Amino acid sequence: MDPKRLNALVHDREAASYDDRFLISYDRGIGREVKRELSRAIGRPPRASRALDVACGTGYLAIGMASAGIADRVEACDLSVAMIERTRENAARAGAAVGLTAADAERLPYATDSFDLVVARGALHHLPDPLAALVEWRRVLRPGGTAVVLAEPTRSGERQVAAVVGLAVRAVEARARLARRAPDPSEAERKSWEIASMAANLRTFLPQEIAALAERAGFEVRSVGTASLAWILVLGLNYYLVGETRIARSRPARGAARVIAGGAAAFDRLVSDRVLPPAWRHTIRAVLR
Ligand SMILES: C[S@@+](CC[C@H](N)C(=O)[O-])C[C@H]1O[C@@H](n2cnc3c(N)ncnc32)[C@H](O)[C@@H]1O
């Protein structure tokens, strides 16, 4: 299947459960959280007149930027129409003004030089042609503007998540065998979607690969590096368990998962991001001009 069609199908289906699976909540803290994340990447508080969130998903960065007043105007786009609709609902709930367009990250429907901040979180690894996407992001960015690429998976990170989630899969299957549950007819279909979701992650990167692609696209690379370990392991586990078990979707379980994820993120800021070898960390972030 064409990888873009696969991505649109998978993300249309995932839109409803995405925020639970990735522990995103569009509450009052969202602006502060996104401002902190972008400040940490850029090295100073971000400020723009027009900002664009490419492959916005349910709107995490776009809504955060609008809520924090980082930009006078925030636009967001995604290939998945269901994700765009989800962003619309989340933005309305958060009281954030975000302009929304269904669009392919490799062919943006915006004028040249129209933004001074372009952000993309967890986007490049879903794209068949990341170089074409970066060329487009460079085109819509004004001279002197900043592009921030966040949360692209590293190879070692993917292997560690697969190992941890693999253990959870075995535990859930053993529990089902012990309970002698009758096979659920919807099980095979659900499993096929989970496999399709994995297939929609088209690639992993090394930091220097993203830097080389960005330079070929005409960017100057201000910084490129890796971050996070424990937080991504917790998110990977939560992603699997929310899809697999009803208990993980319950309110108390979601609350507990958020607390654990918060602790893991703090551990990463204090330990993983400072002490661990960069190659062990799970996500790549790059700041481009
Ligand atoms: C891992 S999610 C990240 C969403 C959001 N940026 C976040 O941080 O939560 C990847 C998103 O990329 C979108 N996507 C995949 N292929 C795309 C493409 N060719 N153009 C635009 N968006 C795409 C998906 O629909 C999905 O919403």
PDB file of C-alpha atoms and ligand atoms in Angstrom:
ATOM      1  CA  MET A   1       0.000   0.000   0.000  1.00  0.00           C
ATOM      2  CA  ASP A   2       1.134   3.552  -0.697  1.00  0.00           C
ATOM      3  CA  PRO A   3       2.806   4.772   2.543  1.00  0.00           C
ATOM      4  CA  LYS A   4       0.855   8.040   2.578  1.00  0.00           C
ATOM      5  CA  ARG A   5      -2.454   6.230   2.190  1.00  0.00           C
ATOM      6  CA  LEU A   6      -1.396   3.864   4.970  1.00  0.00           C
ATOM      7  CA  ASN A   7      -0.535   6.833   7.208  1.00  0.00           C
ATOM      8  CA  ALA A   8      -3.838   8.570   6.503  1.00  0.00           C
ATOM      9  CA  LEU A   9      -5.826   5.391   7.273  1.00  0.00           C
ATOM     10  CA  VAL A  10      -3.908   4.519  10.439  1.00  0.00           C
ATOM     11  CA  HIS A  11      -4.028   8.061  11.841  1.00  0.00           C
ATOM     12  CA  ASP A  12      -7.691   8.539  10.955  1.00  0.00           C
ATOM     13  CA  ARG A  13      -8.357   5.453  13.053  1.00  0.00           C
ATOM     14  CA  GLU A  14      -5.966   6.472  15.856  1.00  0.00           C
ATOM     15  CA  ALA A  15      -7.299  10.027  16.208  1.00  0.00           C
ATOM     16  CA  ALA A  16      -9.948   9.091  18.788  1.00  0.00           C
ATOM     17  CA  SER A  17      -7.561   7.264  21.150  1.00  0.00           C
ATOM     18  CA  TYR A  18      -4.367   9.240  20.376  1.00  0.00           C
ATOM     19  CA  ASP A  19      -4.470  11.573  23.395  1.00  0.00           C
ATOM     20  CA  ASP A  20      -5.029   8.690  25.829  1.00  0.00           C
ATOM     21  CA  ARG A  21      -2.305   6.618  24.217  1.00  0.00           C
ATOM     22  CA  PHE A  22       0.246   9.463  24.276  1.00  0.00           C
ATOM     23  CA  LEU A  23      -0.985  10.907  27.586  1.00  0.00           C
ATOM     24  CA  ILE A  24      -1.729  14.352  26.152  1.00  0.00           C
ATOM     25  CA  SER A  25      -4.187  16.542  28.004  1.00  0.00           C
ATOM     26  CA  TYR A  26      -5.399  19.858  26.679  1.00  0.00           C
ATOM     27  CA  ASP A  27      -5.753  21.550  30.007  1.00  0.00           C
ATOM     28  CA  ARG A  28      -4.383  24.828  31.353  1.00  0.00           C
ATOM     29  CA  GLY A  29      -0.846  23.455  31.541  1.00  0.00           C
ATOM     30  CA  ILE A  30      -0.520  22.842  27.802  1.00  0.00           C
ATOM     31  CA  GLY A  31       0.845  26.312  26.957  1.00  0.00           C
ATOM     32  CA  ARG A  32       3.458  26.155  29.725  1.00  0.00           C
ATOM     33  CA  GLU A  33       4.476  22.616  28.730  1.00  0.00           C
ATOM     34  CA  VAL A  34       4.936  23.438  25.042  1.00  0.00           C
ATOM     35  CA  LYS A  35       6.759  26.695  25.801  1.00  0.00           C
ATOM     36  CA  ARG A  36       9.170  24.771  28.044  1.00  0.00           C
ATOM     37  CA  GLU A  37       9.705  22.082  25.387  1.00  0.00           C
ATOM     38  CA  LEU A  38      10.414  24.609  22.617  1.00  0.00           C
ATOM     39  CA  SER A  39      12.570  26.805  24.882  1.00  0.00           C
ATOM     40  CA  ARG A  40      14.660  23.788  25.833  1.00  0.00           C
ATOM     41  CA  ALA A  41      15.207  22.943  22.154  1.00  0.00           C
ATOM     42  CA  ILE A  42      15.885  26.479  20.901  1.00  0.00           C
ATOM     43  CA  GLY A  43      17.803  27.666  23.966  1.00  0.00           C
ATOM     44  CA  ARG A  44      15.536  30.691  24.582  1.00  0.00           C
ATOM     45  CA  PRO A  45      11.769  31.309  24.802  1.00  0.00           C
ATOM     46  CA  PRO A  46      10.252  31.063  21.321  1.00  0.00           C
ATOM     47  CA  ARG A  47       8.449  34.054  19.811  1.00  0.00           C
ATOM     48  CA  ALA A  48       6.931  34.394  16.336  1.00  0.00           C
ATOM     49  CA  SER A  49       4.387  36.399  14.443  1.00  0.00           C
ATOM     50  CA  ARG A  50       3.232  33.380  12.378  1.00  0.00           C
ATOM     51  CA  ALA A  51       3.930  29.791  13.429  1.00  0.00           C
ATOM     52  CA  LEU A  52       3.144  26.542  11.625  1.00  0.00           C
ATOM     53  CA  ASP A  53       2.793  23.069  13.182  1.00  0.00           C
ATOM     54  CA  VAL A  54       3.348  20.457  10.439  1.00  0.00           C
ATOM     55  CA  ALA A  55       1.700  17.034  10.965  1.00  0.00           C
ATOM     56  CA  CYS A  56      -0.047  18.439  14.030  1.00  0.00           C
ATOM     57  CA  GLY A  57      -1.852  15.232  15.081  1.00  0.00           C
ATOM     58  CA  THR A  58      -4.400  16.200  17.740  1.00  0.00           C
ATOM     59  CA  GLY A  59      -2.809  19.654  18.025  1.00  0.00           C
ATOM     60  CA  TYR A  60      -0.246  19.345  20.828  1.00  0.00           C
ATOM     61  CA  LEU A  61       2.288  21.950  19.644  1.00  0.00           C
ATOM     62  CA  ALA A  62      -0.194  24.167  17.781  1.00  0.00           C
ATOM     63  CA  ILE A  63      -2.589  24.462  20.724  1.00  0.00           C
ATOM     64  CA  GLY A  64       0.302  24.861  23.164  1.00  0.00           C
ATOM     65  CA  MET A  65       1.834  27.661  21.052  1.00  0.00           C
ATOM     66  CA  ALA A  66      -1.511  29.459  20.749  1.00  0.00           C
ATOM     67  CA  SER A  67      -2.286  29.055  24.470  1.00  0.00           C
ATOM     68  CA  ALA A  68       1.137  30.352  25.513  1.00  0.00           C
ATOM     69  CA  GLY A  69       0.924  33.332  23.138  1.00  0.00           C
ATOM     70  CA  ILE A  70       4.130  32.190  21.415  1.00  0.00           C
ATOM     71  CA  ALA A  71       2.842  33.397  18.051  1.00  0.00           C
ATOM     72  CA  ASP A  72       0.297  36.011  16.981  1.00  0.00           C
ATOM     73  CA  ARG A  73      -1.138  33.500  14.536  1.00  0.00           C
ATOM     74  CA  VAL A  74      -0.823  29.697  14.596  1.00  0.00           C
ATOM     75  CA  GLU A  75      -1.527  27.419  11.629  1.00  0.00           C
ATOM     76  CA  ALA A  76      -1.507  23.628  11.701  1.00  0.00           C
ATOM     77  CA  CYS A  77      -1.860  20.908   9.093  1.00  0.00           C
ATOM     78  CA  ASP A  78      -2.037  17.128   8.953  1.00  0.00           C
ATOM     79  CA  LEU A  79      -2.666  14.477   6.310  1.00  0.00           C
ATOM     80  CA  SER A  80      -5.357  12.828   8.441  1.00  0.00           C
ATOM     81  CA  VAL A  81      -8.743  14.535   8.327  1.00  0.00           C
ATOM     82  CA  ALA A  82      -9.755  12.857  11.608  1.00  0.00           C
ATOM     83  CA  MET A  83      -6.638  14.293  13.303  1.00  0.00           C
ATOM     84  CA  ILE A  84      -7.552  17.759  11.996  1.00  0.00           C
ATOM     85  CA  GLU A  85     -11.059  17.368  13.407  1.00  0.00           C
ATOM     86  CA  ARG A  86      -9.607  16.239  16.724  1.00  0.00           C
ATOM     87  CA  THR A  87      -7.336  19.314  16.790  1.00  0.00           C
ATOM     88  CA  ARG A  88     -10.375  21.501  16.087  1.00  0.00           C
ATOM     89  CA  GLU A  89     -12.203  20.001  19.114  1.00  0.00           C
ATOM     90  CA  ASN A  90      -9.142  20.175  21.378  1.00  0.00           C
ATOM     91  CA  ALA A  91      -8.436  23.800  20.366  1.00  0.00           C
ATOM     92  CA  ALA A  92     -12.046  24.801  21.056  1.00  0.00           C
ATOM     93  CA  ARG A  93     -11.894  23.126  24.472  1.00  0.00           C
ATOM     94  CA  ALA A  94      -8.585  24.874  25.280  1.00  0.00           C
ATOM     95  CA  GLY A  95      -9.874  28.222  23.958  1.00  0.00           C
ATOM     96  CA  ALA A  96      -6.970  28.412  21.489  1.00  0.00           C
ATOM     97  CA  ALA A  97      -7.181  29.933  17.995  1.00  0.00           C
ATOM     98  CA  VAL A  98      -5.527  27.643  15.435  1.00  0.00           C
ATOM     99  CA  GLY A  99      -6.016  27.773  11.648  1.00  0.00           C
ATOM    100  CA  LEU A 100      -6.394  24.221  10.309  1.00  0.00           C
ATOM    101  CA  THR A 101      -5.767  22.667   6.897  1.00  0.00           C
ATOM    102  CA  ALA A 102      -5.645  19.055   5.731  1.00  0.00           C
ATOM    103  CA  ALA A 103      -2.335  18.875   3.855  1.00  0.00           C
ATOM    104  CA  ASP A 104       0.632  16.698   2.981  1.00  0.00           C
ATOM    105  CA  ALA A 105       3.824  17.706   4.834  1.00  0.00           C
ATOM    106  CA  GLU A 106       5.759  17.178   1.584  1.00  0.00           C
ATOM    107  CA  ARG A 107       3.544  19.641  -0.369  1.00  0.00           C
ATOM    108  CA  LEU A 108       2.425  22.481   1.842  1.00  0.00           C
ATOM    109  CA  PRO A 109      -0.409  24.764   0.705  1.00  0.00           C
ATOM    110  CA  TYR A 110       1.195  27.922   2.130  1.00  0.00           C
ATOM    111  CA  ALA A 111       2.956  30.803   0.397  1.00  0.00           C
ATOM    112  CA  THR A 112       6.743  30.987   0.309  1.00  0.00           C
ATOM    113  CA  ASP A 113       8.284  32.854   3.297  1.00  0.00           C
ATOM    114  CA  SER A 114       5.008  32.909   5.234  1.00  0.00           C
ATOM    115  CA  PHE A 115       6.096  31.735   8.725  1.00  0.00           C
ATOM    116  CA  ASP A 116       8.864  32.697  11.115  1.00  0.00           C
ATOM    117  CA  LEU A 117       8.523  29.511  13.184  1.00  0.00           C
ATOM    118  CA  VAL A 118       7.884  26.030  11.745  1.00  0.00           C
ATOM    119  CA  VAL A 119       7.636  23.099  14.162  1.00  0.00           C
ATOM    120  CA  ALA A 120       7.161  19.402  13.483  1.00  0.00           C
ATOM    121  CA  ARG A 121       6.995  16.815  16.255  1.00  0.00           C
ATOM    122  CA  GLY A 122       7.097  13.114  15.414  1.00  0.00           C
ATOM    123  CA  ALA A 123       6.511  13.852  11.729  1.00  0.00           C
ATOM    124  CA  LEU A 124       9.561  13.073   9.576  1.00  0.00           C
ATOM    125  CA  HIS A 125       9.613   9.333  10.348  1.00  0.00           C
ATOM    126  CA  HIS A 126       6.134   8.962   8.801  1.00  0.00           C
ATOM    127  CA  LEU A 127       7.144  10.542   5.492  1.00  0.00           C
ATOM    128  CA  PRO A 128       8.248   8.621   2.392  1.00  0.00           C
ATOM    129  CA  ASP A 129      10.459  11.550   1.300  1.00  0.00           C
ATOM    130  CA  PRO A 130      11.783  13.453   4.357  1.00  0.00           C
ATOM    131  CA  LEU A 131      14.110  15.528   2.147  1.00  0.00           C
ATOM    132  CA  ALA A 132      11.159  16.795   0.061  1.00  0.00           C
ATOM    133  CA  ALA A 133       9.364  17.688   3.304  1.00  0.00           C
ATOM    134  CA  LEU A 134      12.345  19.622   4.665  1.00  0.00           C
ATOM    135  CA  VAL A 135      12.636  21.502   1.344  1.00  0.00           C
ATOM    136  CA  GLU A 136       8.968  22.503   1.738  1.00  0.00           C
ATOM    137  CA  TRP A 137       9.402  23.543   5.383  1.00  0.00           C
ATOM    138  CA  ARG A 138      12.397  25.654   4.296  1.00  0.00           C
ATOM    139  CA  ARG A 139      10.328  27.213   1.499  1.00  0.00           C
ATOM    140  CA  VAL A 140       7.517  28.417   3.791  1.00  0.00           C
ATOM    141  CA  LEU A 141       9.977  29.707   6.432  1.00  0.00           C
ATOM    142  CA  ARG A 142      10.963  33.371   6.198  1.00  0.00           C
ATOM    143  CA  PRO A 143      14.716  34.111   5.962  1.00  0.00           C
ATOM    144  CA  GLY A 144      16.001  34.258   9.542  1.00  0.00           C
ATOM    145  CA  GLY A 145      13.105  32.125  10.823  1.00  0.00           C
ATOM    146  CA  THR A 146      13.508  28.964  12.898  1.00  0.00           C
ATOM    147  CA  ALA A 147      12.387  25.402  12.236  1.00  0.00           C
ATOM    148  CA  VAL A 148      12.251  22.930  15.131  1.00  0.00           C
ATOM    149  CA  VAL A 149      12.169  19.182  14.507  1.00  0.00           C
ATOM    150  CA  LEU A 150      11.210  17.177  17.602  1.00  0.00           C
ATOM    151  CA  ALA A 151      10.647  13.581  18.670  1.00  0.00           C
ATOM    152  CA  GLU A 152      12.088  11.665  15.726  1.00  0.00           C
ATOM    153  CA  PRO A 153      12.898   8.103  16.845  1.00  0.00           C
ATOM    154  CA  THR A 154      16.487   6.876  17.106  1.00  0.00           C
ATOM    155  CA  ARG A 155      17.393   3.297  16.143  1.00  0.00           C
ATOM    156  CA  SER A 156      18.514   2.244  19.604  1.00  0.00           C
ATOM    157  CA  GLY A 157      15.419   3.849  21.109  1.00  0.00           C
ATOM    158  CA  GLU A 158      13.116   1.840  18.841  1.00  0.00           C
ATOM    159  CA  ARG A 159      14.922  -1.374  19.802  1.00  0.00           C
ATOM    160  CA  GLN A 160      14.557  -0.625  23.533  1.00  0.00           C
ATOM    161  CA  VAL A 161      10.855   0.227  23.188  1.00  0.00           C
ATOM    162  CA  ALA A 162      10.294  -2.989  21.189  1.00  0.00           C
ATOM    163  CA  ALA A 163      12.000  -5.030  23.948  1.00  0.00           C
ATOM    164  CA  VAL A 164       9.936  -3.464  26.760  1.00  0.00           C
ATOM    165  CA  VAL A 165       6.627  -3.618  24.870  1.00  0.00           C
ATOM    166  CA  GLY A 166       7.481  -7.220  23.840  1.00  0.00           C
ATOM    167  CA  LEU A 167       7.574  -8.161  27.543  1.00  0.00           C
ATOM    168  CA  ALA A 168       4.178  -6.499  28.069  1.00  0.00           C
ATOM    169  CA  VAL A 169       2.742  -8.393  25.074  1.00  0.00           C
ATOM    170  CA  ARG A 170       3.884 -11.698  26.601  1.00  0.00           C
ATOM    171  CA  ALA A 171       2.414 -10.760  30.001  1.00  0.00           C
ATOM    172  CA  VAL A 172      -0.971  -9.786  28.481  1.00  0.00           C
ATOM    173  CA  GLU A 173      -1.074 -12.994  26.410  1.00  0.00           C
ATOM    174  CA  ALA A 174      -0.186 -15.155  29.411  1.00  0.00           C
ATOM    175  CA  ARG A 175      -2.961 -13.492  31.420  1.00  0.00           C
ATOM    176  CA  ALA A 176      -5.472 -14.213  28.642  1.00  0.00           C
ATOM    177  CA  ARG A 177      -4.345 -17.878  28.502  1.00  0.00           C
ATOM    178  CA  LEU A 178      -4.682 -18.250  32.275  1.00  0.00           C
ATOM    179  CA  ALA A 179      -8.150 -16.691  32.200  1.00  0.00           C
ATOM    180  CA  ARG A 180      -9.028 -19.109  29.314  1.00  0.00           C
ATOM    181  CA  ARG A 181     -10.803 -16.289  27.573  1.00  0.00           C
ATOM    182  CA  ALA A 182     -12.792 -17.330  24.495  1.00  0.00           C
ATOM    183  CA  PRO A 183     -11.283 -15.841  21.309  1.00  0.00           C
ATOM    184  CA  ASP A 184     -12.838 -12.468  20.562  1.00  0.00           C
ATOM    185  CA  PRO A 185     -13.868 -12.219  16.863  1.00  0.00           C
ATOM    186  CA  SER A 186     -12.803  -8.551  16.716  1.00  0.00           C
ATOM    187  CA  GLU A 187      -9.314  -9.495  17.988  1.00  0.00           C
ATOM    188  CA  ALA A 188      -7.799 -10.305  14.568  1.00  0.00           C
ATOM    189  CA  GLU A 189      -8.993  -7.018  13.083  1.00  0.00           C
ATOM    190  CA  ARG A 190      -7.658  -5.022  16.022  1.00  0.00           C
ATOM    191  CA  LYS A 191      -4.282  -6.772  15.790  1.00  0.00           C
ATOM    192  CA  SER A 192      -4.106  -5.998  12.057  1.00  0.00           C
ATOM    193  CA  TRP A 193      -4.592  -2.315  12.827  1.00  0.00           C
ATOM    194  CA  GLU A 194      -1.818  -2.434  15.442  1.00  0.00           C
ATOM    195  CA  ILE A 195       0.510  -3.944  12.826  1.00  0.00           C
ATOM    196  CA  ALA A 196      -0.563  -1.306  10.273  1.00  0.00           C
ATOM    197  CA  SER A 197       0.205   1.345  12.876  1.00  0.00           C
ATOM    198  CA  MET A 198       3.743  -0.023  13.295  1.00  0.00           C
ATOM    199  CA  ALA A 199       4.182  -0.127   9.502  1.00  0.00           C
ATOM    200  CA  ALA A 200       3.215   3.563   9.285  1.00  0.00           C
ATOM    201  CA  ASN A 201       6.445   4.375  11.186  1.00  0.00           C
ATOM    202  CA  LEU A 202       8.513   4.335   8.017  1.00  0.00           C
ATOM    203  CA  ARG A 203      11.987   4.932   9.440  1.00  0.00           C
ATOM    204  CA  THR A 204      14.299   5.765  12.321  1.00  0.00           C
ATOM    205  CA  PHE A 205      17.184   8.242  12.167  1.00  0.00           C
ATOM    206  CA  LEU A 206      20.616   9.021  13.489  1.00  0.00           C
ATOM    207  CA  PRO A 207      20.983  12.687  14.498  1.00  0.00           C
ATOM    208  CA  GLN A 208      23.611  13.218  11.793  1.00  0.00           C
ATOM    209  CA  GLU A 209      21.196  11.871   9.153  1.00  0.00           C
ATOM    210  CA  ILE A 210      18.644  14.535  10.040  1.00  0.00           C
ATOM    211  CA  ALA A 211      21.388  17.166  10.021  1.00  0.00           C
ATOM    212  CA  ALA A 212      22.574  16.031   6.560  1.00  0.00           C
ATOM    213  CA  LEU A 213      19.022  16.042   5.148  1.00  0.00           C
ATOM    214  CA  ALA A 214      18.384  19.516   6.596  1.00  0.00           C
ATOM    215  CA  GLU A 215      21.581  20.864   5.034  1.00  0.00           C
ATOM    216  CA  ARG A 216      20.635  19.372   1.659  1.00  0.00           C
ATOM    217  CA  ALA A 217      17.260  21.105   2.029  1.00  0.00           C
ATOM    218  CA  GLY A 218      19.041  24.461   2.398  1.00  0.00           C
ATOM    219  CA  PHE A 219      18.870  24.839   6.187  1.00  0.00           C
ATOM    220  CA  GLU A 220      21.686  25.877   8.474  1.00  0.00           C
ATOM    221  CA  VAL A 221      21.762  23.391  11.379  1.00  0.00           C
ATOM    222  CA  ARG A 222      21.873  25.332  14.668  1.00  0.00           C
ATOM    223  CA  SER A 223      21.802  22.231  16.849  1.00  0.00           C
ATOM    224  CA  VAL A 224      20.985  18.561  16.641  1.00  0.00           C
ATOM    225  CA  GLY A 225      20.930  16.091  19.507  1.00  0.00           C
ATOM    226  CA  THR A 226      19.080  13.384  21.350  1.00  0.00           C
ATOM    227  CA  ALA A 227      16.836  13.408  24.407  1.00  0.00           C
ATOM    228  CA  SER A 228      14.592  11.197  26.589  1.00  0.00           C
ATOM    229  CA  LEU A 229      14.701   7.546  27.520  1.00  0.00           C
ATOM    230  CA  ALA A 230      12.459   6.655  30.472  1.00  0.00           C
ATOM    231  CA  TRP A 231       9.595   8.885  29.243  1.00  0.00           C
ATOM    232  CA  ILE A 232       9.481   7.201  25.831  1.00  0.00           C
ATOM    233  CA  LEU A 233       9.559   3.725  27.414  1.00  0.00           C
ATOM    234  CA  VAL A 234       6.559   4.714  29.576  1.00  0.00           C
ATOM    235  CA  LEU A 235       4.732   6.161  26.556  1.00  0.00           C
ATOM    236  CA  GLY A 236       5.463   3.022  24.496  1.00  0.00           C
ATOM    237  CA  LEU A 237       4.075   0.795  27.240  1.00  0.00           C
ATOM    238  CA  ASN A 238       1.047   3.008  27.764  1.00  0.00           C
ATOM    239  CA  TYR A 239       0.387   3.132  24.010  1.00  0.00           C
ATOM    240  CA  TYR A 240       0.280  -0.669  23.870  1.00  0.00           C
ATOM    241  CA  LEU A 241      -1.730  -1.174  27.068  1.00  0.00           C
ATOM    242  CA  VAL A 242      -4.394   1.433  26.208  1.00  0.00           C
ATOM    243  CA  GLY A 243      -4.959  -0.367  22.900  1.00  0.00           C
ATOM    244  CA  GLU A 244      -4.975  -3.779  24.557  1.00  0.00           C
ATOM    245  CA  THR A 245      -6.686  -3.707  27.933  1.00  0.00           C
ATOM    246  CA  ARG A 246      -9.866  -2.028  29.105  1.00  0.00           C
ATOM    247  CA  ILE A 247      -8.364  -1.391  32.535  1.00  0.00           C
ATOM    248  CA  ALA A 248      -5.643   0.841  31.023  1.00  0.00           C
ATOM    249  CA  ARG A 249      -8.366   3.073  29.571  1.00  0.00           C
ATOM    250  CA  SER A 250      -9.989   3.654  32.961  1.00  0.00           C
ATOM    251  CA  ARG A 251      -9.749   7.083  34.585  1.00  0.00           C
ATOM    252  CA  PRO A 252      -7.605   5.970  37.588  1.00  0.00           C
ATOM    253  CA  ALA A 253      -5.217   4.076  35.299  1.00  0.00           C
ATOM    254  CA  ARG A 254      -4.870   7.115  33.039  1.00  0.00           C
ATOM    255  CA  GLY A 255      -4.198   9.310  36.081  1.00  0.00           C
ATOM    256  CA  ALA A 256      -1.558   6.880  37.350  1.00  0.00           C
ATOM    257  CA  ALA A 257       0.049   6.659  33.896  1.00  0.00           C
ATOM    258  CA  ARG A 258       0.293  10.473  33.755  1.00  0.00           C
ATOM    259  CA  VAL A 259       2.024  10.591  37.145  1.00  0.00           C
ATOM    260  CA  ILE A 260       4.495   7.863  36.110  1.00  0.00           C
ATOM    261  CA  ALA A 261       5.154   9.606  32.781  1.00  0.00           C
ATOM    262  CA  GLY A 262       5.732  12.907  34.605  1.00  0.00           C
ATOM    263  CA  GLY A 263       8.287  11.203  36.867  1.00  0.00           C
ATOM    264  CA  ALA A 264       9.973   9.576  33.871  1.00  0.00           C
ATOM    265  CA  ALA A 265      10.194  12.922  32.050  1.00  0.00           C
ATOM    266  CA  ALA A 266      11.761  14.556  35.134  1.00  0.00           C
ATOM    267  CA  PHE A 267      14.252  11.659  35.386  1.00  0.00           C
ATOM    268  CA  ASP A 268      15.184  12.226  31.742  1.00  0.00           C
ATOM    269  CA  ARG A 269      15.736  15.963  32.247  1.00  0.00           C
ATOM    270  CA  LEU A 270      17.913  15.394  35.303  1.00  0.00           C
ATOM    271  CA  VAL A 271      19.724  12.174  34.369  1.00  0.00           C
ATOM    272  CA  SER A 272      19.197  10.697  30.884  1.00  0.00           C
ATOM    273  CA  ASP A 273      19.664  13.948  28.970  1.00  0.00           C
ATOM    274  CA  ARG A 274      22.814  14.827  30.919  1.00  0.00           C
ATOM    275  CA  VAL A 275      24.590  11.609  31.777  1.00  0.00           C
ATOM    276  CA  LEU A 276      23.642   8.848  29.334  1.00  0.00           C
ATOM    277  CA  PRO A 277      25.535   8.339  26.079  1.00  0.00           C
ATOM    278  CA  PRO A 278      23.625  10.312  23.389  1.00  0.00           C
ATOM    279  CA  ALA A 279      23.172   7.177  21.256  1.00  0.00           C
ATOM    280  CA  TRP A 280      21.102   5.494  24.000  1.00  0.00           C
ATOM    281  CA  ARG A 281      18.492   8.231  24.049  1.00  0.00           C
ATOM    282  CA  HIS A 282      15.245   7.829  22.182  1.00  0.00           C
ATOM    283  CA  THR A 283      14.355  10.977  20.325  1.00  0.00           C
ATOM    284  CA  ILE A 284      16.138  13.428  18.065  1.00  0.00           C
ATOM    285  CA  ARG A 285      15.576  17.159  18.126  1.00  0.00           C
ATOM    286  CA  ALA A 286      17.049  19.636  15.690  1.00  0.00           C
ATOM    287  CA  VAL A 287      16.930  23.394  15.431  1.00  0.00           C
ATOM    288  CA  LEU A 288      17.330  24.768  11.913  1.00  0.00           C
ATOM    289  CA  ARG A 289      17.593  28.253  10.348  1.00  0.00           C
TER     290      ARG A 289
HETATM  291  C1  LIG B   1       3.271  10.618  15.681  1.00  0.00           C
HETATM  292  S1  LIG B   1       1.983  11.672  15.103  1.00  0.00           S
HETATM  293  C2  LIG B   1       2.567  13.240  15.728  1.00  0.00           C
HETATM  294  C3  LIG B   1       1.446  14.201  15.926  1.00  0.00           C
HETATM  295  C4  LIG B   1       1.788  15.492  16.650  1.00  0.00           C
HETATM  296  N1  LIG B   1       2.754  16.269  15.927  1.00  0.00           N
HETATM  297  C5  LIG B   1       2.243  15.223  18.070  1.00  0.00           C
HETATM  298  O1  LIG B   1       3.358  15.620  18.420  1.00  0.00           O
HETATM  299  O2  LIG B   1       1.496  14.631  18.852  1.00  0.00           O
HETATM  300  C6  LIG B   1       2.329  11.785  13.385  1.00  0.00           C
HETATM  301  C7  LIG B   1       1.321  12.622  12.598  1.00  0.00           C
HETATM  302  O3  LIG B   1       1.821  12.760  11.265  1.00  0.00           O
HETATM  303  C8  LIG B   1       0.728  12.753  10.387  1.00  0.00           C
HETATM  304  N2  LIG B   1       1.211  12.458   9.029  1.00  0.00           N
HETATM  305  C9  LIG B   1       1.658  11.281   8.547  1.00  0.00           C
HETATM  306  N3  LIG B   1       2.034  11.422   7.265  1.00  0.00           N
HETATM  307  C10 LIG B   1       1.820  12.722   6.934  1.00  0.00           C
HETATM  308  C11 LIG B   1       2.006  13.490   5.752  1.00  0.00           C
HETATM  309  N4  LIG B   1       2.501  12.953   4.633  1.00  0.00           N
HETATM  310  N5  LIG B   1       1.682  14.796   5.791  1.00  0.00           N
HETATM  311  C12 LIG B   1       1.169  15.374   6.903  1.00  0.00           C
HETATM  312  N6  LIG B   1       0.963  14.695   8.044  1.00  0.00           N
HETATM  313  C13 LIG B   1       1.290  13.387   8.064  1.00  0.00           C
HETATM  314  C14 LIG B   1      -0.203  11.721  10.974  1.00  0.00           C
HETATM  315  O4  LIG B   1      -1.517  11.829  10.474  1.00  0.00           O
HETATM  316  C15 LIG B   1      -0.061  12.001  12.464  1.00  0.00           C
HETATM  317  O5  LIG B   1      -1.037  12.907  12.908  1.00  0.00           O
END
